[in-house]
Tab-separated table of C-alpha atoms in Angstrom:
chain	number	residue	atom	x	y	z
A	1	GLY	CA	4.757	8.621	-13.634
A	2	GLU	CA	1.522	8.882	-11.698
A	3	ASN	CA	1.232	11.334	-8.797
A	4	VAL	CA	-1.567	11.008	-6.239
A	5	GLU	CA	-2.421	13.798	-3.814
A	6	GLN	CA	-4.635	13.046	-0.801
A	7	HIS	CA	-6.436	15.397	1.612
A	8	PRO	CA	-6.855	15.909	4.486
A	9	SER	CA	-3.909	14.289	6.245
A	10	THR	CA	-5.919	14.056	9.471
A	11	LEU	CA	-9.693	13.927	9.921
A	12	SER	CA	-11.418	13.910	13.292
A	13	VAL	CA	-15.182	13.233	13.515
A	14	GLN	CA	-17.782	12.293	16.083
A	15	GLU	CA	-19.333	8.850	15.980
A	16	GLY	CA	-22.283	8.852	13.611
A	17	ASP	CA	-20.962	11.707	11.464
A	18	SER	CA	-19.883	11.300	7.854
A	19	ALA	CA	-16.257	11.441	6.688
A	20	VAL	CA	-14.978	12.404	3.250
A	21	ILE	CA	-11.440	11.908	1.948
A	22	LYS	CA	-10.420	13.402	-1.395
A	23	CYS	CA	-7.702	12.451	-3.866
A	24	THR	CA	-6.460	13.797	-7.160
A	25	TYR	CA	-4.328	12.036	-9.737
A	26	SER	CA	-2.131	13.286	-12.546
A	27	ASP	CA	-2.175	10.596	-15.257
A	28	SER	CA	-5.342	10.847	-17.347
A	29	ALA	CA	-4.741	7.255	-18.509
A	30	SER	CA	-5.269	5.877	-14.982
A	31	ASN	CA	-8.349	3.679	-14.865
A	32	TYR	CA	-8.304	1.764	-11.576
A	33	PHE	CA	-8.728	3.433	-8.174
A	34	PRO	CA	-8.547	1.293	-5.020
A	35	TRP	CA	-8.897	2.455	-1.418
A	36	TYR	CA	-7.056	0.760	1.421
A	37	LYS	CA	-7.514	0.881	5.201
A	38	GLN	CA	-4.485	0.390	7.424
A	39	GLU	CA	-4.891	-0.316	11.118
A	40	LEU	CA	-2.019	0.104	13.536
A	41	GLY	CA	0.586	-2.611	13.122
A	42	LYS	CA	-1.098	-4.156	10.117
A	43	GLY	CA	-0.739	-4.007	6.362
A	44	PRO	CA	-3.201	-2.050	4.189
A	45	GLN	CA	-6.451	-3.879	3.403
A	46	LEU	CA	-8.601	-3.147	0.355
A	47	ILE	CA	-12.004	-1.738	1.326
A	48	ILE	CA	-13.419	-0.660	-2.037
A	49	ASP	CA	-12.263	0.010	-5.573
A	50	ILE	CA	-13.665	1.678	-8.663
A	51	ARG	CA	-12.838	1.529	-12.342
A	52	SER	CA	-13.001	4.434	-14.750
A	53	ASN	CA	-16.124	3.223	-16.536
A	54	VAL	CA	-18.127	3.756	-13.324
A	55	GLY	CA	-18.869	7.075	-11.630
A	56	GLU	CA	-19.886	5.810	-8.213
A	57	LYS	CA	-19.793	2.599	-6.209
A	58	LYS	CA	-21.304	1.780	-2.818
A	59	ASP	CA	-20.750	-0.958	-0.279
A	60	GLN	CA	-22.890	-0.562	2.837
A	61	ARG	CA	-21.566	2.552	4.665
A	62	ILE	CA	-18.740	3.174	2.200
A	63	ALA	CA	-18.988	4.843	-1.198
A	64	VAL	CA	-16.467	6.076	-3.733
A	65	THR	CA	-17.042	8.659	-6.455
A	66	LEU	CA	-14.909	9.337	-9.506
A	67	ASN	CA	-14.715	12.450	-11.682
A	68	LYS	CA	-12.491	11.583	-14.649
A	69	THR	CA	-12.699	15.055	-16.168
A	70	ALA	CA	-11.373	16.702	-13.026
A	71	LYS	CA	-9.124	13.714	-12.226
A	72	HIS	CA	-10.318	13.377	-8.675
A	73	PHE	CA	-11.995	10.689	-6.608
A	74	SER	CA	-13.368	10.593	-3.088
A	75	LEU	CA	-14.170	8.140	-0.314
A	76	HIS	CA	-17.333	8.693	1.705
A	77	ILE	CA	-17.991	6.913	4.986
A	78	THR	CA	-21.406	7.397	6.551
A	79	GLU	CA	-22.483	6.708	10.152
A	80	THR	CA	-18.883	6.457	11.281
A	81	GLN	CA	-18.022	4.102	14.130
A	82	PRO	CA	-14.940	4.003	16.414
A	83	GLU	CA	-13.708	0.903	14.569
A	84	ASP	CA	-13.460	3.020	11.416
A	85	SER	CA	-10.490	4.781	13.031
A	86	ALA	CA	-7.449	3.974	10.887
A	87	VAL	CA	-5.260	5.394	8.118
A	88	TYR	CA	-6.920	5.398	4.701
A	89	PHE	CA	-4.948	5.403	1.448
A	90	CYS	CA	-6.181	6.160	-2.021
A	91	ALA	CA	-4.320	4.837	-5.039
A	92	ALA	CA	-4.416	5.077	-8.816
A	93	ALA	CA	-3.266	2.657	-11.500
A	94	GLY	CA	-3.464	2.355	-15.261
A	95	GLY	CA	-1.971	3.865	-18.321
A	96	GLY	CA	1.527	2.475	-18.551
A	97	SER	CA	1.347	0.474	-15.326
A	98	TYR	CA	-1.286	-1.482	-13.430
A	99	ILE	CA	0.696	-1.117	-10.234
A	100	PRO	CA	-1.116	1.326	-7.927
A	101	THR	CA	0.579	4.547	-6.820
A	102	PHE	CA	-0.511	5.490	-3.304
A	103	GLY	CA	-1.401	8.815	-1.721
A	104	ARG	CA	0.173	9.852	1.572
A	105	GLY	CA	-2.757	8.694	3.667
A	106	THR	CA	-5.474	10.190	5.874
A	107	SER	CA	-5.601	9.415	9.554
A	108	LEU	CA	-9.304	9.137	10.465
A	109	ILE	CA	-10.180	9.423	14.146
A	110	VAL	CA	-13.749	8.657	15.196
A	111	HIS	CA	-14.563	9.865	18.702
A	112	PRO	CA	-17.188	7.843	20.635
B	1	GLU	CA	-7.320	-18.589	2.666
B	2	ALA	CA	-4.091	-17.889	4.495
B	3	GLY	CA	-2.834	-14.359	4.078
B	4	VAL	CA	0.568	-13.033	3.091
B	5	ALA	CA	3.137	-14.065	5.682
B	6	GLN	CA	6.137	-11.903	6.523
B	7	SER	CA	8.992	-12.272	8.980
B	8	PRO	CA	10.454	-10.965	11.122
B	9	ARG	CA	7.892	-8.457	12.460
B	10	TYR	CA	10.551	-6.172	13.888
B	11	LYS	CA	14.257	-5.695	13.305
B	12	ILE	CA	16.723	-3.256	14.829
B	13	ILE	CA	20.189	-2.966	13.303
B	14	GLU	CA	23.051	-0.505	13.248
B	15	LYS	CA	23.919	1.421	10.107
B	16	ARG	CA	26.202	-0.415	7.704
B	17	GLN	CA	24.878	-3.787	8.885
B	18	SER	CA	22.884	-6.086	6.618
B	19	VAL	CA	19.327	-7.363	7.031
B	20	ALA	CA	16.973	-9.707	5.203
B	21	PHE	CA	13.195	-9.948	5.112
B	22	TRP	CA	11.125	-12.937	4.066
B	23	CYS	CA	7.705	-13.137	2.396
B	24	ASN	CA	5.359	-15.994	1.562
B	25	PRO	CA	2.497	-14.850	-0.711
B	26	ILE	CA	-1.029	-16.195	-0.931
B	27	SER	CA	-1.064	-19.566	-2.651
B	28	GLY	CA	-1.705	-19.211	-6.367
B	29	HIS	CA	-0.791	-15.534	-6.562
B	30	ALA	CA	1.743	-15.148	-9.352
B	31	THR	CA	2.558	-11.497	-8.713
B	32	LEU	CA	4.554	-10.400	-5.665
B	33	TYR	CA	5.465	-6.873	-4.625
B	34	TRP	CA	7.808	-5.328	-2.079
B	35	TYR	CA	6.839	-1.876	-0.819
B	36	GLN	CA	8.636	0.526	1.515
B	37	GLN	CA	6.443	2.591	3.840
B	38	ILE	CA	8.178	5.441	5.636
B	39	LEU	CA	6.340	6.784	8.688
B	40	GLY	CA	3.539	9.140	7.669
B	41	GLN	CA	3.681	8.233	3.982
B	42	GLY	CA	1.973	5.853	1.611
B	43	PRO	CA	3.605	2.625	0.442
B	44	LYS	CA	6.203	3.075	-2.286
B	45	LEU	CA	6.931	0.229	-4.687
B	46	LEU	CA	10.439	-1.206	-4.599
B	47	ILE	CA	10.134	-4.244	-6.848
B	48	GLN	CA	7.524	-6.408	-8.564
B	49	PHE	CA	7.885	-10.076	-9.514
B	50	GLN	CA	5.745	-12.081	-11.918
B	51	ASN	CA	6.375	-15.702	-10.967
B	52	ASN	CA	10.160	-15.679	-10.481
B	53	GLY	CA	10.931	-12.927	-12.979
B	54	VAL	CA	11.405	-9.227	-12.199
B	55	VAL	CA	8.792	-6.995	-13.885
B	56	ASP	CA	9.686	-3.611	-12.374
B	57	ASP	CA	12.647	-2.726	-10.163
B	58	SER	CA	13.061	0.867	-11.306
B	59	GLN	CA	12.583	2.232	-7.757
B	60	LEU	CA	14.906	-0.263	-6.050
B	61	PRO	CA	18.201	1.280	-4.835
B	62	LYS	CA	20.273	-1.433	-6.429
B	63	ASP	CA	23.545	-0.348	-4.842
B	64	ARG	CA	22.263	-1.615	-1.490
B	65	PHE	CA	18.957	-3.425	-1.996
B	66	SER	CA	18.476	-6.810	-3.628
B	67	ALA	CA	15.534	-9.167	-3.910
B	68	GLU	CA	14.894	-12.607	-5.239
B	69	ARG	CA	11.959	-14.929	-5.669
B	70	LEU	CA	13.175	-18.456	-6.093
B	71	LYS	CA	10.796	-21.038	-7.581
B	72	GLY	CA	8.171	-18.330	-8.030
B	73	VAL	CA	6.837	-18.555	-4.469
B	74	ASP	CA	8.709	-17.148	-1.445
B	75	SER	CA	10.730	-13.983	-1.727
B	76	THR	CA	13.517	-12.319	0.236
B	77	LEU	CA	14.501	-8.652	0.301
B	78	LYS	CA	17.989	-7.761	1.481
B	79	ILE	CA	19.620	-4.472	2.435
B	80	GLN	CA	23.408	-4.271	2.604
B	81	PRO	CA	24.720	-1.960	3.975
B	82	ALA	CA	21.801	-0.293	5.743
B	83	LYS	CA	21.504	3.481	6.117
B	84	LEU	CA	19.566	5.494	8.671
B	85	GLU	CA	17.052	6.512	5.981
B	86	ASP	CA	16.153	2.862	5.409
B	87	SER	CA	14.170	2.911	8.659
B	88	ALA	CA	10.645	2.049	7.509
B	89	VAL	CA	8.060	-0.710	7.330
B	90	TYR	CA	8.715	-3.143	4.505
B	91	LEU	CA	5.480	-4.551	3.137
B	92	CYS	CA	5.075	-7.569	0.929
B	93	ALA	CA	1.952	-7.926	-1.183
B	94	SER	CA	0.636	-10.411	-3.704
B	95	SER	CA	-2.114	-10.365	-6.321
B	96	LEU	CA	-3.854	-12.871	-8.513
B	97	ALA	CA	-3.642	-10.933	-11.777
B	98	ASP	CA	-3.207	-7.481	-13.324
B	99	TYR	CA	-5.552	-4.904	-11.769
B	100	SER	CA	-6.481	-7.371	-9.042
B	101	PRO	CA	-6.500	-6.127	-5.463
B	102	LEU	CA	-3.210	-6.275	-3.638
B	103	HIS	CA	-3.172	-8.412	-0.497
B	104	PHE	CA	-0.618	-7.086	1.978
B	105	GLY	CA	1.216	-8.796	4.789
B	106	ASN	CA	1.609	-7.044	8.140
B	107	GLY	CA	5.103	-5.890	7.285
B	108	THR	CA	8.525	-5.821	8.904
B	109	ARG	CA	9.351	-2.701	10.884
B	110	LEU	CA	13.045	-1.891	10.407
B	111	THR	CA	14.881	0.534	12.664
B	112	VAL	CA	18.420	1.518	11.686
B	113	THR	CA	20.399	3.206	14.474
């Protein structure tokens, strides 16, 4: 089955800085890569997703890049704000299953 | 639209007791998932339903876990008997179609003592 590795496990930045979270996946047939944000006491919420026919996607301060050859994808958050503080999960789906497999999460802390 | 509803929010039980969780998905979403999220880890799929049929339960510990989705809407997940290692947040999610975003509820935090 699919295996998703996510780094770093914790990321601490100052407000206004950029944050980058990186993930790798094992199944070359995976073709759908969503990112979820989980705030304390809540369920994960989708913030952006990308499909394998696209190399990059942006939505305001958030962008995701995908390198299919290297089997890695990254989340970029620019001009971070304290409300960006949360746990972020990457996931991969495709091949034999459309059900996403999640990474272990990155705890992002944005200091005011 | 109303989100995915789960209850209870918290549950504390002793090992070997039984517990049940309830989920009401977003209206119109045919696919329903139960995930287990252990502290510090990502969600791990337990079971997936399409309408009221099971699509994937390969990761469900069937000796103690069971789930059902009657009438293709609400779902319940049961653990009997519970073990200490079952302490986790149990998340329910629903989606409109294959490769559609998953919409998660806020989960049930289970503590087994």
